[in-house]
Amino acid sequence: MADTPIRFGTDGWRAVIADGFTFQNLTVAAQASAQVLARTYPGEGILVGYDNRFLSERFAAHVAEVVARLGIPVYLSTCVAPTPAFSWGAKERGCHGALVITASHNPPHYSGLKVKGGFGGSVPPEVTAAIEQEMQSLQPLGSHKAPIHTWDPWPGYLAQLSRFVDLEKLKGSPAKIWVDVMFGSGAGGLKRLLGEKVIELQAHRDPLFGGFPPEPLPQNLQASAQIIAADPAPLKMGLVFDGDADRIAALDGQGHFLSPQILIPILIDHLAGRRGLRGEIVKTISGSELFVKVAQHYGLPVTEMPVGFKYIAERMMSTEVLLGGEESGGIGYLGHIPERDALLSALYLIEAVTETGQDLSTIYRALQEREGFTSVYLRRDLHLADQNQQTELFKRLQMDPPAEILGQQVIKHFDRDGHKFVLADGSWVMIRGSGTEPLLRLYSEAKDTGEVNTLLDWATSLIA
């Protein structure tokens, strides 16, 4: 039995180390997850991987022991690696799936367990629900153990990435390539592919992540931004990975932060325009409208999904999806696994800069001009003292949604994932609960920073 409740959020289970995330709770979560994976996905064995967080290798070894005592063969990673490396490994090796010890971008005192299916991506909501149900009726672990094999995830993963780009061409890029891996598990990945062309920042292990959550946000990247801005190279770019290297952001040559709202339109344009690739574009409800504009420029269909890459992954498994992207920087691609992958995103961005010879911000501004769509997009996180605040707010918005906001008529109200209000002038504001932390995420897109902040202030006032 778990000593505290275990709840799976948008991508697995996360909790504070030594509070909710204990060895006892991990036993329960790992046993239930392994049993459901083995029943749900054909294959043999389960991969176990881990990130750079405190005690991650110990937690991973414990998960391996639990799975082995279920009679399921285990492939335990010999080293830290990106989460998508374990997802790819599950598919490549024909396993039931993978269990990965990681809390991704959460603050340093968190750990977590991500559950990946044998197809190479996050399990869908019905499998998550089955795992939560399974935890209610677990039998004691047996004494007989299946073998625990060791396994290096990097060679197979890097070989897969190398199929998508011309590495020799990228090594000759006119751009100087900086990569801030935020002390995370993506360290060394691009250097193995592109050699000395890549200069890494914050690449050693630090379980405290330099005092910041390993999330690619401007306030966490000020030191790296200063380093890149001071570099005299005529063309340069900064790529940023989150703690388990499945999400990406960037810094331009002046050290300015480039959110996924900027990168995803660049990537759609690169893949559809310069590469000539075709397929559906899938975006989460919180993504910028420029995704849609660029997709329409190339005649590509667009599907909008709730927040959480598992929804995009489901779509990728049933449809030819060229790119599926979420506002937080998780992006998946045609021909790869239905999984977000920061290293593949990085390779495509390097390719775009290599082929244009232009700074990422220059490429983005040209896209805005071409589409006649200039906007500012911001997200604000609002920490909650009491989870009931969210419950009451969402109940109120559901029963009595505003007909207008700050004098603007509400022309659309989406309530499938939080509440998104689209206004008559094309601006919008969205309020949703985090699936991994006790906070509200507020989003807005409008024509300028002042309007965006005014809309975010309005959303903030609802919870005050």
Coordinates of C-alpha atoms in Angstrom, one line a residue:
M1 CA 0.0 0.0 0.0
A2 CA 1.1 3.6 -0.7
D3 CA 1.8 5.7 2.3
T4 CA 0.4 8.8 0.5
P5 CA -2.0 9.1 -2.5
I6 CA -0.4 8.5 -5.9
R7 CA -2.0 10.4 -8.7
F8 CA -0.8 10.4 -12.3
G9 CA -0.8 13.8 -14.0
T10 CA -0.2 14.9 -17.6
D11 CA 2.9 12.7 -18.0
G12 CA 3.2 10.2 -15.2
W13 CA 3.5 10.6 -11.4
R14 CA 5.6 13.3 -9.7
A15 CA 6.0 14.2 -6.0
V16 CA 8.4 15.7 -3.5
I17 CA 11.3 13.4 -2.6
A18 CA 10.9 11.9 0.9
D19 CA 7.4 13.2 1.2
G20 CA 5.2 11.7 -1.5
F21 CA 8.0 10.2 -3.5
T22 CA 9.3 7.5 -1.2
F23 CA 10.6 4.0 -1.9
Q24 CA 7.4 2.5 -0.6
N25 CA 5.2 4.6 -2.9
L26 CA 7.5 3.9 -5.8
T27 CA 7.1 0.2 -5.2
V28 CA 3.4 0.5 -5.6
A29 CA 3.6 2.8 -8.7
A30 CA 6.2 0.7 -10.4
Q31 CA 4.4 -2.6 -9.8
A32 CA 1.1 -1.3 -11.0
S33 CA 2.7 0.3 -14.1
A34 CA 4.7 -2.8 -15.0
Q35 CA 1.7 -5.1 -14.7
V36 CA -0.5 -2.9 -16.9
L37 CA 2.3 -2.4 -19.5
A38 CA 2.8 -6.1 -19.7
R39 CA -0.9 -6.7 -20.2
T40 CA -1.4 -3.9 -22.7
Y41 CA 1.6 -3.9 -25.0
P42 CA 3.0 -7.0 -26.7
G43 CA 6.8 -7.5 -26.3
E44 CA 9.3 -8.8 -23.9
G45 CA 10.7 -7.0 -20.9
I46 CA 10.6 -3.5 -19.6
L47 CA 13.3 -0.8 -19.9
V48 CA 14.1 1.2 -16.8
G49 CA 15.9 4.6 -17.2
Y50 CA 16.7 7.7 -15.1
D51 CA 17.7 11.3 -15.2
N52 CA 20.3 13.5 -13.3
R53 CA 18.2 14.2 -10.2
F54 CA 18.9 13.3 -6.6
L55 CA 18.9 9.5 -6.0
S56 CA 17.7 8.8 -9.5
E57 CA 20.0 5.8 -10.0
R58 CA 18.9 4.4 -6.7
F59 CA 15.2 4.8 -7.5
A60 CA 15.8 3.3 -10.9
A61 CA 17.6 0.2 -9.4
H62 CA 14.6 -0.2 -7.0
V63 CA 12.1 -0.1 -9.9
A64 CA 14.2 -2.7 -11.7
E65 CA 14.1 -4.9 -8.7
V66 CA 10.3 -4.5 -8.4
V67 CA 9.7 -5.4 -12.1
A68 CA 12.1 -8.4 -11.9
R69 CA 10.1 -9.8 -8.9
L70 CA 7.1 -9.8 -11.1
G71 CA 8.8 -12.2 -13.4
I72 CA 9.3 -9.6 -16.1
P73 CA 12.8 -9.3 -17.6
V74 CA 14.4 -5.9 -17.0
Y75 CA 16.8 -3.8 -19.1
L76 CA 18.3 -1.3 -16.6
S77 CA 20.1 1.7 -18.1
T78 CA 23.8 2.0 -17.3
C79 CA 23.7 5.8 -17.5
V80 CA 21.6 8.9 -17.5
A81 CA 19.9 9.6 -20.9
P82 CA 17.1 11.7 -22.3
T83 CA 13.6 10.4 -21.8
P84 CA 13.0 10.1 -25.6
A85 CA 16.0 7.7 -25.7
F86 CA 14.2 5.3 -23.4
S87 CA 11.0 5.7 -25.4
W88 CA 12.9 4.9 -28.6
G89 CA 14.6 2.0 -26.8
A90 CA 11.3 0.5 -25.8
K91 CA 10.2 0.4 -29.5
E92 CA 13.6 -0.6 -30.9
R93 CA 14.0 -3.5 -28.5
G94 CA 10.4 -4.7 -28.7
C95 CA 9.6 -4.2 -25.0
H96 CA 6.3 -3.8 -23.3
G97 CA 7.4 -0.3 -22.5
A98 CA 9.7 1.8 -20.3
L99 CA 9.6 3.2 -16.8
V100 CA 11.7 6.4 -16.4
I101 CA 12.7 8.0 -13.1
T102 CA 12.4 11.7 -13.9
A103 CA 10.5 14.8 -12.8
S104 CA 11.3 16.5 -16.1
H105 CA 11.2 20.3 -15.5
N106 CA 9.9 20.3 -11.9
P107 CA 11.9 22.0 -9.1
P108 CA 14.9 20.1 -7.7
H109 CA 13.1 18.6 -4.7
Y110 CA 10.8 16.6 -7.0
S111 CA 11.2 13.2 -8.5
G112 CA 8.8 11.2 -10.7
L113 CA 8.0 8.2 -12.8
K114 CA 7.1 8.5 -16.5
V115 CA 5.4 5.5 -18.1
K116 CA 6.1 4.8 -21.8
G117 CA 4.3 2.3 -24.0
G118 CA 6.0 -0.2 -26.3
F119 CA 5.1 1.9 -29.3
G120 CA 7.6 4.5 -28.1
G121 CA 5.6 7.2 -26.4
S122 CA 3.6 8.3 -23.4
V123 CA 0.7 6.0 -22.5
P124 CA -2.8 7.3 -23.2
P125 CA -5.3 8.4 -20.5
E126 CA -7.1 5.0 -20.4
V127 CA -3.8 3.2 -19.6
T128 CA -3.0 5.8 -16.9
A129 CA -6.4 5.2 -15.4
A130 CA -5.8 1.4 -15.5
I131 CA -2.6 1.9 -13.6
E132 CA -4.3 4.0 -10.9
Q133 CA -7.0 1.2 -10.7
E134 CA -4.3 -1.5 -10.5
M135 CA -2.7 0.2 -7.5
Q136 CA -5.9 -0.6 -5.5
S137 CA -5.5 -4.4 -5.7
L138 CA -1.8 -5.3 -5.8
Q139 CA -0.6 -8.7 -4.6
P140 CA 2.7 -9.1 -2.7
L141 CA 5.8 -9.4 -4.9
G142 CA 7.1 -12.8 -5.5
S143 CA 10.6 -14.0 -4.4
H144 CA 11.5 -15.4 -7.9
K145 CA 13.3 -12.8 -10.0
A146 CA 13.5 -12.4 -13.7
P147 CA 16.9 -11.3 -15.0
I148 CA 18.0 -7.7 -14.8
H149 CA 20.1 -6.9 -17.8
T150 CA 22.2 -3.7 -18.2
W151 CA 21.8 -1.6 -21.3
D152 CA 23.3 1.7 -22.8
P153 CA 20.5 3.7 -24.4
W154 CA 22.7 6.1 -26.3
P155 CA 24.0 4.2 -29.3
G156 CA 20.6 3.2 -30.7
Y157 CA 19.1 6.6 -29.9
L158 CA 21.8 8.6 -31.6
A159 CA 21.7 6.3 -34.6
Q160 CA 18.0 7.0 -34.9
L161 CA 18.5 10.7 -34.7
S162 CA 21.2 10.7 -37.4
R163 CA 18.7 9.3 -39.9
F164 CA 16.8 12.6 -40.0
V165 CA 19.6 15.1 -40.9
D166 CA 22.9 15.3 -42.7
L167 CA 25.3 15.4 -39.8
E168 CA 28.3 16.4 -41.9
K169 CA 26.4 19.3 -43.4
L170 CA 25.5 20.5 -39.9
K171 CA 29.1 20.2 -38.7
G172 CA 29.9 22.7 -41.4
S173 CA 27.2 25.2 -40.4
P174 CA 28.2 28.8 -40.4
A175 CA 26.5 29.2 -37.0
K176 CA 28.2 28.8 -33.7
I177 CA 26.1 26.4 -31.7
W178 CA 25.7 26.8 -27.9
V179 CA 23.6 24.3 -25.9
D180 CA 22.4 24.9 -22.4
V181 CA 21.4 21.4 -21.1
M182 CA 20.4 22.9 -17.7
F183 CA 22.3 20.2 -15.8
G184 CA 20.0 17.6 -17.3
S185 CA 20.1 14.3 -19.0
G186 CA 20.6 15.7 -22.5
A187 CA 24.2 16.5 -21.6
G188 CA 26.6 15.2 -24.3
G189 CA 24.0 14.3 -26.8
L190 CA 24.5 16.9 -29.5
K191 CA 28.3 16.8 -28.9
R192 CA 28.3 13.1 -29.7
L193 CA 26.5 13.9 -33.0
L194 CA 28.2 17.1 -34.1
G195 CA 31.5 17.0 -32.1
E196 CA 33.4 20.2 -31.4
K197 CA 30.8 22.3 -33.3
V198 CA 28.7 22.2 -30.1
I199 CA 29.6 24.1 -26.9
E200 CA 27.7 23.0 -23.9
L201 CA 26.7 25.1 -20.9
Q202 CA 25.7 23.7 -17.4
A203 CA 26.5 20.2 -18.6
H204 CA 27.8 18.6 -15.3
R205 CA 25.5 16.9 -12.8
D206 CA 24.0 19.2 -10.2
P207 CA 20.9 17.8 -8.5
L208 CA 20.0 21.3 -7.3
F209 CA 20.1 22.6 -11.0
G210 CA 22.0 25.7 -10.1
G211 CA 19.2 26.9 -7.9
F212 CA 16.6 27.0 -10.6
P213 CA 14.0 24.4 -11.9
P214 CA 15.4 22.9 -15.1
E215 CA 12.7 24.5 -17.1
P216 CA 13.6 26.6 -20.2
L217 CA 12.1 29.9 -19.1
P218 CA 13.8 33.4 -19.4
Q219 CA 14.3 33.8 -15.6
N220 CA 16.2 30.5 -15.5
L221 CA 18.5 31.3 -18.4
Q222 CA 20.0 34.7 -17.6
A223 CA 23.6 33.6 -17.2
S224 CA 23.6 31.6 -20.4
A225 CA 21.9 34.5 -22.3
Q226 CA 24.7 36.8 -21.2
I227 CA 27.4 34.4 -22.4
I228 CA 25.8 34.0 -25.8
A229 CA 25.2 37.7 -26.2
A230 CA 28.8 38.4 -25.4
D231 CA 30.1 35.9 -28.0
P232 CA 31.5 38.0 -31.0
A233 CA 30.6 35.2 -33.6
P234 CA 28.7 36.8 -36.5
L235 CA 26.1 34.0 -36.5
K236 CA 25.2 32.0 -33.4
M237 CA 22.3 30.2 -31.7
G238 CA 21.5 28.9 -28.2
L239 CA 19.5 25.8 -27.8
V240 CA 18.0 24.9 -24.3
F241 CA 16.8 21.5 -23.1
D242 CA 14.7 20.9 -20.0
G243 CA 15.8 18.4 -17.2
D244 CA 15.0 15.2 -19.2
A245 CA 15.6 16.6 -22.7
D246 CA 12.2 16.1 -24.2
R247 CA 11.4 19.8 -24.4
I248 CA 13.2 22.7 -26.1
A249 CA 13.5 26.5 -26.1
A250 CA 16.2 28.7 -27.6
L251 CA 18.2 31.9 -27.3
D252 CA 19.0 34.0 -30.4
G253 CA 22.3 35.6 -31.2
Q254 CA 21.6 38.5 -28.9
G255 CA 20.7 36.3 -26.0
H256 CA 17.0 36.9 -26.3
F257 CA 14.7 34.1 -25.2
L258 CA 12.8 32.3 -28.0
S259 CA 9.9 30.3 -26.6
P260 CA 8.4 27.3 -28.3
Q261 CA 5.7 29.7 -29.6
I262 CA 8.5 31.1 -31.8
L263 CA 10.3 27.9 -32.6
I264 CA 7.3 25.8 -33.7
P265 CA 6.3 28.1 -36.6
I266 CA 10.0 28.1 -37.7
L267 CA 10.0 24.3 -37.6
I268 CA 6.7 23.9 -39.5
D269 CA 8.0 26.3 -42.1
H270 CA 11.3 24.5 -42.4
L271 CA 9.9 21.1 -42.7
A272 CA 7.1 22.0 -45.1
G273 CA 8.9 24.7 -47.0
R274 CA 12.6 23.8 -47.3
R275 CA 12.1 20.0 -46.8
G276 CA 8.9 19.8 -48.8
L277 CA 7.3 17.4 -46.2
R278 CA 3.6 17.0 -45.8
G279 CA 1.3 15.9 -43.0
E280 CA -1.0 17.2 -40.3
I281 CA 0.0 19.8 -37.8
V282 CA -1.2 19.0 -34.2
K283 CA -1.2 21.8 -31.6
T284 CA -2.4 21.9 -28.0
I285 CA -5.1 24.4 -27.2
S286 CA -2.6 26.7 -25.4
G287 CA -0.4 27.1 -28.5
S288 CA 0.0 30.3 -30.6
E289 CA -2.2 31.0 -33.6
L290 CA 0.9 31.5 -35.8
F291 CA 1.2 27.7 -35.8
V292 CA -2.2 27.7 -37.7
K293 CA -1.2 30.5 -40.0
V294 CA 2.0 28.8 -41.2
A295 CA 0.3 25.5 -41.6
Q296 CA -2.4 27.0 -43.7
H297 CA 0.3 28.7 -45.9
Y298 CA 1.3 25.2 -47.0
G299 CA -2.2 23.8 -47.1
L300 CA -1.6 21.5 -44.1
P301 CA -4.5 20.4 -41.9
V302 CA -4.5 21.5 -38.2
T303 CA -5.9 19.6 -35.3
E304 CA -6.2 21.2 -31.8
M305 CA -5.9 19.0 -28.7
P306 CA -6.0 19.4 -24.9
V307 CA -2.7 20.1 -23.1
G308 CA -0.5 17.1 -22.6
F309 CA 1.7 15.4 -25.2
K310 CA -0.1 12.1 -24.7
Y311 CA -3.0 13.5 -26.7
I312 CA -0.7 14.5 -29.5
A313 CA 0.9 11.0 -29.4
E314 CA -2.5 9.4 -29.8
R315 CA -3.1 11.5 -32.9
M316 CA 0.4 10.6 -34.3
M317 CA -0.4 6.9 -34.0
S318 CA -3.5 7.2 -36.1
T319 CA -2.6 10.0 -38.6
E320 CA 0.3 11.1 -40.7
V321 CA 1.4 14.0 -38.4
L322 CA 4.2 16.1 -39.8
L323 CA 4.7 17.9 -36.4
G324 CA 2.9 17.8 -33.1
G325 CA 3.8 20.5 -30.7
E326 CA 2.8 21.8 -27.3
E327 CA 3.4 25.3 -25.9
S328 CA 5.9 24.1 -23.3
G329 CA 8.3 22.9 -26.0
G330 CA 7.5 19.2 -26.5
I331 CA 7.5 18.5 -30.2
G332 CA 7.2 15.2 -32.1
Y333 CA 7.9 14.5 -35.8
L334 CA 6.9 12.4 -38.7
G335 CA 8.9 9.2 -39.1
H336 CA 10.1 9.2 -35.5
I337 CA 8.3 7.8 -32.4
P338 CA 5.1 9.5 -31.1
E339 CA 7.2 11.3 -28.5
R340 CA 8.5 14.8 -27.9
D341 CA 12.3 15.0 -28.5
A342 CA 14.4 18.0 -27.8
L343 CA 17.5 16.7 -29.5
L344 CA 15.7 16.1 -32.8
S345 CA 14.1 19.5 -32.5
A346 CA 17.6 21.0 -32.0
L347 CA 18.9 19.2 -35.1
Y348 CA 16.1 20.6 -37.3
L349 CA 16.6 24.2 -35.9
I350 CA 20.4 23.9 -36.6
E351 CA 19.5 22.8 -40.1
A352 CA 17.1 25.8 -40.6
V353 CA 19.8 28.2 -39.5
T354 CA 22.5 26.4 -41.6
E355 CA 20.4 26.5 -44.8
T356 CA 19.2 30.2 -44.4
G357 CA 22.4 31.6 -42.8
Q358 CA 20.1 33.7 -40.6
D359 CA 19.6 34.2 -36.9
L360 CA 16.5 32.4 -35.5
S361 CA 14.8 35.8 -34.6
T362 CA 15.4 37.0 -38.2
I363 CA 13.7 33.8 -39.6
Y364 CA 10.8 34.3 -37.2
R365 CA 10.2 38.0 -38.1
A366 CA 10.1 37.1 -41.7
L367 CA 7.4 34.5 -41.0
Q368 CA 5.4 37.1 -39.1
E369 CA 5.6 39.5 -42.0
R370 CA 4.7 36.9 -44.5
E371 CA 1.6 35.8 -42.6
G372 CA 0.6 39.3 -41.6
F373 CA 0.4 38.1 -38.0
T374 CA 2.3 39.9 -35.2
S375 CA 1.5 39.0 -31.7
V376 CA 3.0 38.6 -28.2
Y377 CA 2.4 35.4 -26.2
L378 CA 3.0 35.1 -22.5
R379 CA 2.4 32.5 -19.8
R380 CA 2.0 33.3 -16.1
D381 CA 2.1 30.7 -13.3
L382 CA -0.1 31.4 -10.2
H383 CA 0.7 29.2 -7.2
L384 CA -2.3 28.1 -5.1
A385 CA -2.4 27.9 -1.3
D386 CA -5.5 25.7 -1.6
Q387 CA -6.5 23.4 -4.4
N388 CA -10.2 24.2 -3.7
Q389 CA -9.5 27.7 -5.2
Q390 CA -9.1 26.0 -8.6
T391 CA -12.1 23.8 -8.1
E392 CA -14.4 26.8 -7.2
L393 CA -13.0 29.0 -10.0
F394 CA -13.6 26.3 -12.7
K395 CA -17.1 25.6 -11.4
R396 CA -17.9 29.3 -11.6
L397 CA -16.5 29.7 -15.1
Q398 CA -18.4 26.6 -16.3
M399 CA -21.7 27.7 -14.9
D400 CA -21.4 31.4 -15.7
P401 CA -18.7 32.1 -18.3
P402 CA -18.1 35.8 -19.1
A403 CA -19.8 37.2 -22.2
E404 CA -17.2 39.8 -22.5
I405 CA -13.7 40.5 -21.1
L406 CA -12.3 44.0 -20.6
G407 CA -14.9 45.4 -23.1
Q408 CA -14.2 42.7 -25.7
Q409 CA -16.9 40.2 -26.7
V410 CA -16.0 36.6 -26.1
I411 CA -16.6 34.8 -29.4
K412 CA -15.4 31.3 -28.4
H413 CA -15.2 29.5 -25.1
F414 CA -13.2 26.2 -25.0
D415 CA -13.7 24.2 -21.8
R416 CA -12.3 20.8 -22.7
D417 CA -9.0 21.6 -20.9
G418 CA -9.4 24.5 -18.4
H419 CA -11.1 27.5 -19.9
K420 CA -10.0 29.4 -23.0
F421 CA -11.7 32.6 -24.1
V422 CA -11.2 33.9 -27.6
L423 CA -12.1 37.6 -28.0
A424 CA -13.5 39.5 -31.0
D425 CA -10.1 41.1 -31.9
G426 CA -8.4 37.7 -32.1
S427 CA -6.7 37.9 -28.8
W428 CA -7.3 35.2 -26.2
V429 CA -6.7 34.2 -22.6
M430 CA -6.7 30.8 -21.0
I431 CA -6.8 29.4 -17.5
R432 CA -5.9 25.8 -16.7
G433 CA -4.6 23.8 -13.8
S434 CA -1.2 22.2 -13.9
G435 CA -1.1 18.4 -14.1
T436 CA 2.1 18.2 -12.1
E437 CA 2.1 21.1 -9.5
P438 CA -0.4 23.0 -7.3
L439 CA -0.7 26.0 -9.5
L440 CA -2.8 27.6 -12.2
R441 CA -1.2 28.3 -15.7
L442 CA -2.5 31.5 -17.3
Y443 CA -1.9 32.0 -21.0
S444 CA -2.6 34.9 -23.3
E445 CA -1.8 36.0 -26.9
A446 CA -2.6 39.6 -28.1
K447 CA -1.1 42.2 -30.4
D448 CA 1.3 43.7 -27.8
T449 CA 2.8 43.1 -24.4
G450 CA 0.5 45.6 -22.7
E451 CA -2.7 43.9 -23.9
V452 CA -1.3 40.4 -23.0
N453 CA -0.4 41.5 -19.4
T454 CA -3.8 43.2 -19.1
L455 CA -5.6 39.9 -20.0
L456 CA -3.3 38.0 -17.6
D457 CA -4.1 40.5 -14.9
W458 CA -7.8 39.9 -15.5
A459 CA -7.3 36.1 -15.2
T460 CA -5.2 36.6 -12.0
S461 CA -7.9 38.7 -10.4
L462 CA -10.4 35.8 -10.7
I463 CA -8.5 33.8 -8.0
A464 CA -7.6 36.7 -5.7

